[in-house]
Structure formats: structure tokens, C-alpha cells
Amino acid sequence: MWFFFVRGPRPDLHVWPGRRIVSAVDALAWPAGIAACICAVPADAGLVGMVGLAGCGFLAIRRLARAVFANERYRLTTVGLWRLLAPLIVFTALLKLGQILVAG
């Protein structure tokens, strides 16, 4: 027997002054960064590189439209990644601090 658990829609976010600008920068920065990484590949990327760059462009336009016109529905990618990476960074810093204290 299969059980499907469907989540309800996420609630709208609070829109504060300046959030549209921050969201627009976030919406364009990540696809631009990925496109820069694709362009920096030392080997000829060929068709895969061109499709990747076109995908980055399409993704940037789509994200920008949501960030500007449906800002209450746009979630900042940088904040989401920070929530994932922050515990790892803190844990690594604590390990390094432990090494320094034990060796000193």
C-alpha cells in the first residue's frame, strides 16, 4: 500500500523595504556564478557548455521574474545554503581551535 504525504503550500514571506533589490541580486548572482564556472573550464566544453550557459540564462530570467514580481514567494538561495553550511563551518572552526589549544 502506498502512502502519499502532500505538504501544504508554504506561507508567504514578509516583504520588507529593499527585499526586492536583495532578492534580485541573489536571483542573478547564483546563475552568473555557475556560468562563470562553466566558462572557466580549461577544456572545450562544446555543446554541453553552451547548453549549460543557456540554462543559466533561462534560470536567471525565471528567478529574477519571481524575485521582482512575486517577492513574497521568492526564497533567498544564499540564506538556504548558509543554513546548510554554517554548522559545518562552525564545527571545522571548533576542531581547528581544539588543535591549537592541544598543541599549545
Short mmCIF file of N, CA and C in Angstrom, two decimals:
data_model
loop_
_atom_site.label_atom_id
_atom_site.label_comp_id
_atom_site.label_asym_id
_atom_site.label_seq_id
_atom_site.Cartn_x
_atom_site.Cartn_y
_atom_site.Cartn_z
N MET A 1 0.85 -1.17 0.00
CA MET A 1 0.00 0.00 0.00
C MET A 1 0.90 1.24 0.00
N TRP A 2 0.56 2.19 -0.82
CA TRP A 2 1.34 3.41 -0.94
C TRP A 2 0.68 4.54 -0.15
N PHE A 3 1.49 5.27 0.59
CA PHE A 3 1.01 6.44 1.30
C PHE A 3 1.70 7.67 0.71
N PHE A 4 0.91 8.64 0.39
CA PHE A 4 1.45 9.89 -0.13
C PHE A 4 1.16 10.98 0.88
N PHE A 5 2.21 11.63 1.31
CA PHE A 5 2.07 12.75 2.23
C PHE A 5 2.34 14.03 1.45
N VAL A 6 1.31 14.80 1.27
CA VAL A 6 1.42 16.02 0.49
C VAL A 6 1.49 17.19 1.46
N ARG A 7 2.53 17.99 1.29
CA ARG A 7 2.64 19.18 2.12
C ARG A 7 1.75 20.28 1.57
N GLY A 8 1.29 21.10 2.46
CA GLY A 8 0.52 22.26 2.03
C GLY A 8 1.46 23.31 1.46
N PRO A 9 0.93 24.30 0.82
CA PRO A 9 1.80 25.35 0.27
C PRO A 9 2.50 26.12 1.39
N ARG A 10 3.73 26.54 1.11
CA ARG A 10 4.47 27.32 2.08
C ARG A 10 3.81 28.67 2.27
N PRO A 11 3.84 29.21 3.48
CA PRO A 11 3.25 30.54 3.68
C PRO A 11 4.08 31.61 2.99
N ASP A 12 3.44 32.71 2.65
CA ASP A 12 4.15 33.83 2.03
C ASP A 12 5.12 34.45 3.03
N LEU A 13 6.22 34.96 2.53
CA LEU A 13 7.22 35.60 3.36
C LEU A 13 6.88 37.06 3.58
N HIS A 14 7.44 37.62 4.64
CA HIS A 14 7.26 39.04 4.92
C HIS A 14 8.13 39.84 3.96
N VAL A 15 7.55 40.81 3.30
CA VAL A 15 8.29 41.66 2.35
C VAL A 15 8.65 42.95 3.05
N TRP A 16 9.93 43.19 3.24
CA TRP A 16 10.42 44.39 3.88
C TRP A 16 11.03 45.31 2.83
N PRO A 17 11.19 46.58 3.15
CA PRO A 17 11.76 47.53 2.17
C PRO A 17 13.17 47.10 1.76
N GLY A 18 13.42 47.07 0.49
CA GLY A 18 14.72 46.68 -0.01
C GLY A 18 14.86 45.20 -0.32
N ARG A 19 13.84 44.42 0.02
CA ARG A 19 13.92 42.98 -0.21
C ARG A 19 13.91 42.64 -1.70
N ARG A 20 13.21 43.43 -2.49
CA ARG A 20 13.19 43.19 -3.94
C ARG A 20 14.59 43.32 -4.55
N ILE A 21 15.34 44.31 -4.09
CA ILE A 21 16.68 44.52 -4.61
C ILE A 21 17.60 43.38 -4.17
N VAL A 22 17.54 43.02 -2.91
CA VAL A 22 18.36 41.92 -2.40
C VAL A 22 18.00 40.62 -3.11
N SER A 23 16.70 40.39 -3.30
CA SER A 23 16.25 39.18 -3.99
C SER A 23 16.71 39.17 -5.45
N ALA A 24 16.67 40.33 -6.10
CA ALA A 24 17.10 40.40 -7.50
C ALA A 24 18.60 40.11 -7.62
N VAL A 25 19.39 40.63 -6.70
CA VAL A 25 20.83 40.35 -6.72
C VAL A 25 21.08 38.87 -6.47
N ASP A 26 20.37 38.29 -5.51
CA ASP A 26 20.51 36.86 -5.22
C ASP A 26 20.06 36.02 -6.41
N ALA A 27 19.00 36.44 -7.06
CA ALA A 27 18.47 35.68 -8.19
C ALA A 27 19.43 35.67 -9.37
N LEU A 28 20.18 36.74 -9.55
CA LEU A 28 21.11 36.82 -10.67
C LEU A 28 22.51 36.32 -10.32
N ALA A 29 22.90 36.39 -9.05
CA ALA A 29 24.27 36.05 -8.67
C ALA A 29 24.56 34.56 -8.82
N TRP A 30 23.64 33.70 -8.42
CA TRP A 30 23.92 32.27 -8.47
C TRP A 30 24.02 31.74 -9.89
N PRO A 31 23.08 32.06 -10.78
CA PRO A 31 23.29 31.61 -12.18
C PRO A 31 24.53 32.23 -12.82
N ALA A 32 24.83 33.48 -12.48
CA ALA A 32 26.04 34.10 -13.02
C ALA A 32 27.29 33.41 -12.52
N GLY A 33 27.30 33.02 -11.26
CA GLY A 33 28.44 32.29 -10.71
C GLY A 33 28.62 30.93 -11.36
N ILE A 34 27.52 30.24 -11.59
CA ILE A 34 27.60 28.93 -12.26
C ILE A 34 28.07 29.11 -13.70
N ALA A 35 27.57 30.14 -14.36
CA ALA A 35 28.01 30.41 -15.74
C ALA A 35 29.49 30.75 -15.78
N ALA A 36 29.98 31.48 -14.79
CA ALA A 36 31.41 31.81 -14.73
C ALA A 36 32.24 30.54 -14.54
N CYS A 37 31.73 29.62 -13.73
CA CYS A 37 32.43 28.34 -13.54
C CYS A 37 32.45 27.53 -14.84
N ILE A 38 31.36 27.56 -15.58
CA ILE A 38 31.32 26.84 -16.86
C ILE A 38 32.31 27.46 -17.84
N CYS A 39 32.38 28.79 -17.87
CA CYS A 39 33.30 29.47 -18.78
C CYS A 39 34.76 29.26 -18.39
N ALA A 40 35.02 29.00 -17.11
CA ALA A 40 36.39 28.85 -16.63
C ALA A 40 36.94 27.44 -16.84
N VAL A 41 36.14 26.53 -17.35
CA VAL A 41 36.62 25.16 -17.59
C VAL A 41 37.75 25.23 -18.63
N PRO A 42 38.92 24.64 -18.32
CA PRO A 42 40.04 24.78 -19.25
C PRO A 42 39.86 24.00 -20.55
N ALA A 43 39.13 22.93 -20.52
CA ALA A 43 38.90 22.14 -21.74
C ALA A 43 37.71 22.71 -22.50
N ASP A 44 37.61 22.35 -23.77
CA ASP A 44 36.49 22.80 -24.59
C ASP A 44 35.22 22.10 -24.12
N ALA A 45 34.25 22.86 -23.62
CA ALA A 45 33.02 22.28 -23.10
C ALA A 45 32.06 21.88 -24.20
N GLY A 46 32.19 22.48 -25.39
CA GLY A 46 31.38 22.11 -26.53
C GLY A 46 29.91 22.38 -26.33
N LEU A 47 29.11 21.43 -26.78
CA LEU A 47 27.66 21.58 -26.72
C LEU A 47 27.15 21.59 -25.28
N VAL A 48 27.78 20.81 -24.42
CA VAL A 48 27.34 20.76 -23.01
C VAL A 48 27.53 22.13 -22.36
N GLY A 49 28.64 22.78 -22.66
CA GLY A 49 28.87 24.11 -22.12
C GLY A 49 27.88 25.13 -22.62
N MET A 50 27.56 25.07 -23.91
CA MET A 50 26.59 26.01 -24.47
C MET A 50 25.20 25.79 -23.88
N VAL A 51 24.81 24.53 -23.73
CA VAL A 51 23.51 24.24 -23.14
C VAL A 51 23.49 24.67 -21.67
N GLY A 52 24.59 24.47 -20.98
CA GLY A 52 24.69 24.90 -19.59
C GLY A 52 24.57 26.41 -19.46
N LEU A 53 25.23 27.14 -20.34
CA LEU A 53 25.12 28.60 -20.31
C LEU A 53 23.71 29.07 -20.65
N ALA A 54 23.08 28.42 -21.62
CA ALA A 54 21.69 28.78 -21.96
C ALA A 54 20.77 28.47 -20.78
N GLY A 55 21.01 27.36 -20.12
CA GLY A 55 20.21 27.01 -18.93
C GLY A 55 20.39 28.03 -17.82
N CYS A 56 21.63 28.49 -17.63
CA CYS A 56 21.88 29.52 -16.62
C CYS A 56 21.14 30.81 -16.97
N GLY A 57 21.13 31.17 -18.24
CA GLY A 57 20.40 32.36 -18.65
C GLY A 57 18.90 32.23 -18.43
N PHE A 58 18.35 31.08 -18.80
CA PHE A 58 16.92 30.85 -18.58
C PHE A 58 16.59 30.85 -17.09
N LEU A 59 17.44 30.21 -16.30
CA LEU A 59 17.22 30.16 -14.86
C LEU A 59 17.30 31.56 -14.24
N ALA A 60 18.24 32.36 -14.72
CA ALA A 60 18.38 33.72 -14.19
C ALA A 60 17.13 34.56 -14.49
N ILE A 61 16.61 34.45 -15.70
CA ILE A 61 15.40 35.21 -16.05
C ILE A 61 14.22 34.76 -15.21
N ARG A 62 14.07 33.46 -15.05
CA ARG A 62 12.95 32.92 -14.27
C ARG A 62 13.05 33.34 -12.80
N ARG A 63 14.24 33.23 -12.24
CA ARG A 63 14.44 33.61 -10.84
C ARG A 63 14.24 35.11 -10.64
N LEU A 64 14.73 35.91 -11.59
CA LEU A 64 14.57 37.36 -11.49
C LEU A 64 13.11 37.77 -11.55
N ALA A 65 12.35 37.12 -12.42
CA ALA A 65 10.92 37.43 -12.53
C ALA A 65 10.20 37.13 -11.21
N ARG A 66 10.54 36.01 -10.59
CA ARG A 66 9.90 35.68 -9.32
C ARG A 66 10.37 36.63 -8.23
N ALA A 67 11.64 36.98 -8.22
CA ALA A 67 12.17 37.86 -7.18
C ALA A 67 11.56 39.26 -7.25
N VAL A 68 11.25 39.72 -8.46
CA VAL A 68 10.73 41.07 -8.61
C VAL A 68 9.20 41.11 -8.53
N PHE A 69 8.53 40.20 -9.23
CA PHE A 69 7.09 40.28 -9.34
C PHE A 69 6.32 39.45 -8.30
N ALA A 70 6.94 38.41 -7.76
CA ALA A 70 6.30 37.60 -6.71
C ALA A 70 7.27 37.48 -5.54
N ASN A 71 7.68 38.62 -5.01
CA ASN A 71 8.72 38.64 -4.00
C ASN A 71 8.35 37.89 -2.73
N GLU A 72 7.08 37.87 -2.41
CA GLU A 72 6.66 37.15 -1.20
C GLU A 72 6.81 35.64 -1.35
N ARG A 73 7.00 35.15 -2.57
CA ARG A 73 7.16 33.71 -2.82
C ARG A 73 8.62 33.32 -3.05
N TYR A 74 9.51 34.32 -3.21
CA TYR A 74 10.91 34.04 -3.52
C TYR A 74 11.70 33.80 -2.23
N ARG A 75 12.42 32.72 -2.18
CA ARG A 75 13.25 32.38 -1.04
C ARG A 75 14.71 32.57 -1.44
N LEU A 76 15.46 33.27 -0.61
CA LEU A 76 16.84 33.58 -0.91
C LEU A 76 17.70 32.31 -0.89
N THR A 77 18.40 32.06 -1.98
CA THR A 77 19.25 30.88 -2.09
C THR A 77 20.44 30.97 -1.15
N THR A 78 20.99 32.16 -1.00
CA THR A 78 22.15 32.35 -0.15
C THR A 78 21.82 32.00 1.30
N VAL A 79 20.65 32.38 1.76
CA VAL A 79 20.25 32.07 3.14
C VAL A 79 20.07 30.56 3.32
N GLY A 80 19.46 29.92 2.33
CA GLY A 80 19.28 28.47 2.43
C GLY A 80 20.59 27.71 2.45
N LEU A 81 21.54 28.12 1.62
CA LEU A 81 22.85 27.47 1.62
C LEU A 81 23.62 27.78 2.90
N TRP A 82 23.47 28.98 3.41
CA TRP A 82 24.14 29.34 4.65
C TRP A 82 23.64 28.48 5.79
N ARG A 83 22.36 28.20 5.82
CA ARG A 83 21.81 27.34 6.88
C ARG A 83 22.37 25.93 6.80
N LEU A 84 22.69 25.47 5.61
CA LEU A 84 23.30 24.15 5.46
C LEU A 84 24.78 24.15 5.81
N LEU A 85 25.50 25.19 5.41
CA LEU A 85 26.95 25.22 5.56
C LEU A 85 27.43 25.78 6.89
N ALA A 86 26.65 26.60 7.55
CA ALA A 86 27.07 27.23 8.80
C ALA A 86 27.46 26.20 9.87
N PRO A 87 26.67 25.15 10.11
CA PRO A 87 27.10 24.16 11.12
C PRO A 87 28.42 23.49 10.77
N LEU A 88 28.66 23.23 9.48
CA LEU A 88 29.93 22.63 9.08
C LEU A 88 31.10 23.58 9.31
N ILE A 89 30.90 24.84 9.02
CA ILE A 89 31.96 25.83 9.22
C ILE A 89 32.26 25.99 10.71
N VAL A 90 31.24 26.05 11.54
CA VAL A 90 31.44 26.17 12.98
C VAL A 90 32.14 24.93 13.53
N PHE A 91 31.72 23.76 13.10
CA PHE A 91 32.35 22.52 13.54
C PHE A 91 33.82 22.47 13.15
N THR A 92 34.14 22.88 11.93
CA THR A 92 35.51 22.91 11.47
C THR A 92 36.34 23.91 12.27
N ALA A 93 35.77 25.07 12.56
CA ALA A 93 36.48 26.07 13.35
C ALA A 93 36.75 25.55 14.77
N LEU A 94 35.78 24.85 15.34
CA LEU A 94 35.99 24.28 16.68
C LEU A 94 37.06 23.20 16.67
N LEU A 95 37.11 22.38 15.62
CA LEU A 95 38.17 21.38 15.51
C LEU A 95 39.54 22.04 15.41
N LYS A 96 39.63 23.09 14.63
CA LYS A 96 40.90 23.81 14.48
C LYS A 96 41.31 24.45 15.80
N LEU A 97 40.35 25.04 16.51
CA LEU A 97 40.62 25.63 17.81
C LEU A 97 41.11 24.57 18.79
N GLY A 98 40.49 23.39 18.74
CA GLY A 98 40.94 22.29 19.60
C GLY A 98 42.37 21.88 19.29
N GLN A 99 42.73 21.85 18.01
CA GLN A 99 44.10 21.51 17.63
C GLN A 99 45.09 22.55 18.17
N ILE A 100 44.71 23.81 18.07
CA ILE A 100 45.60 24.88 18.51
C ILE A 100 45.78 24.81 20.03
N LEU A 101 44.69 24.58 20.76
CA LEU A 101 44.77 24.55 22.22
C LEU A 101 45.54 23.34 22.73
N VAL A 102 45.37 22.19 22.06
CA VAL A 102 46.07 20.98 22.50
C VAL A 102 47.56 21.08 22.18
N ALA A 103 47.90 21.63 21.02
CA ALA A 103 49.30 21.72 20.61
C ALA A 103 50.04 22.81 21.41
N GLY A 104 49.31 23.83 21.85
CA GLY A 104 49.95 24.96 22.53
C GLY A 104 50.12 24.71 23.94
#
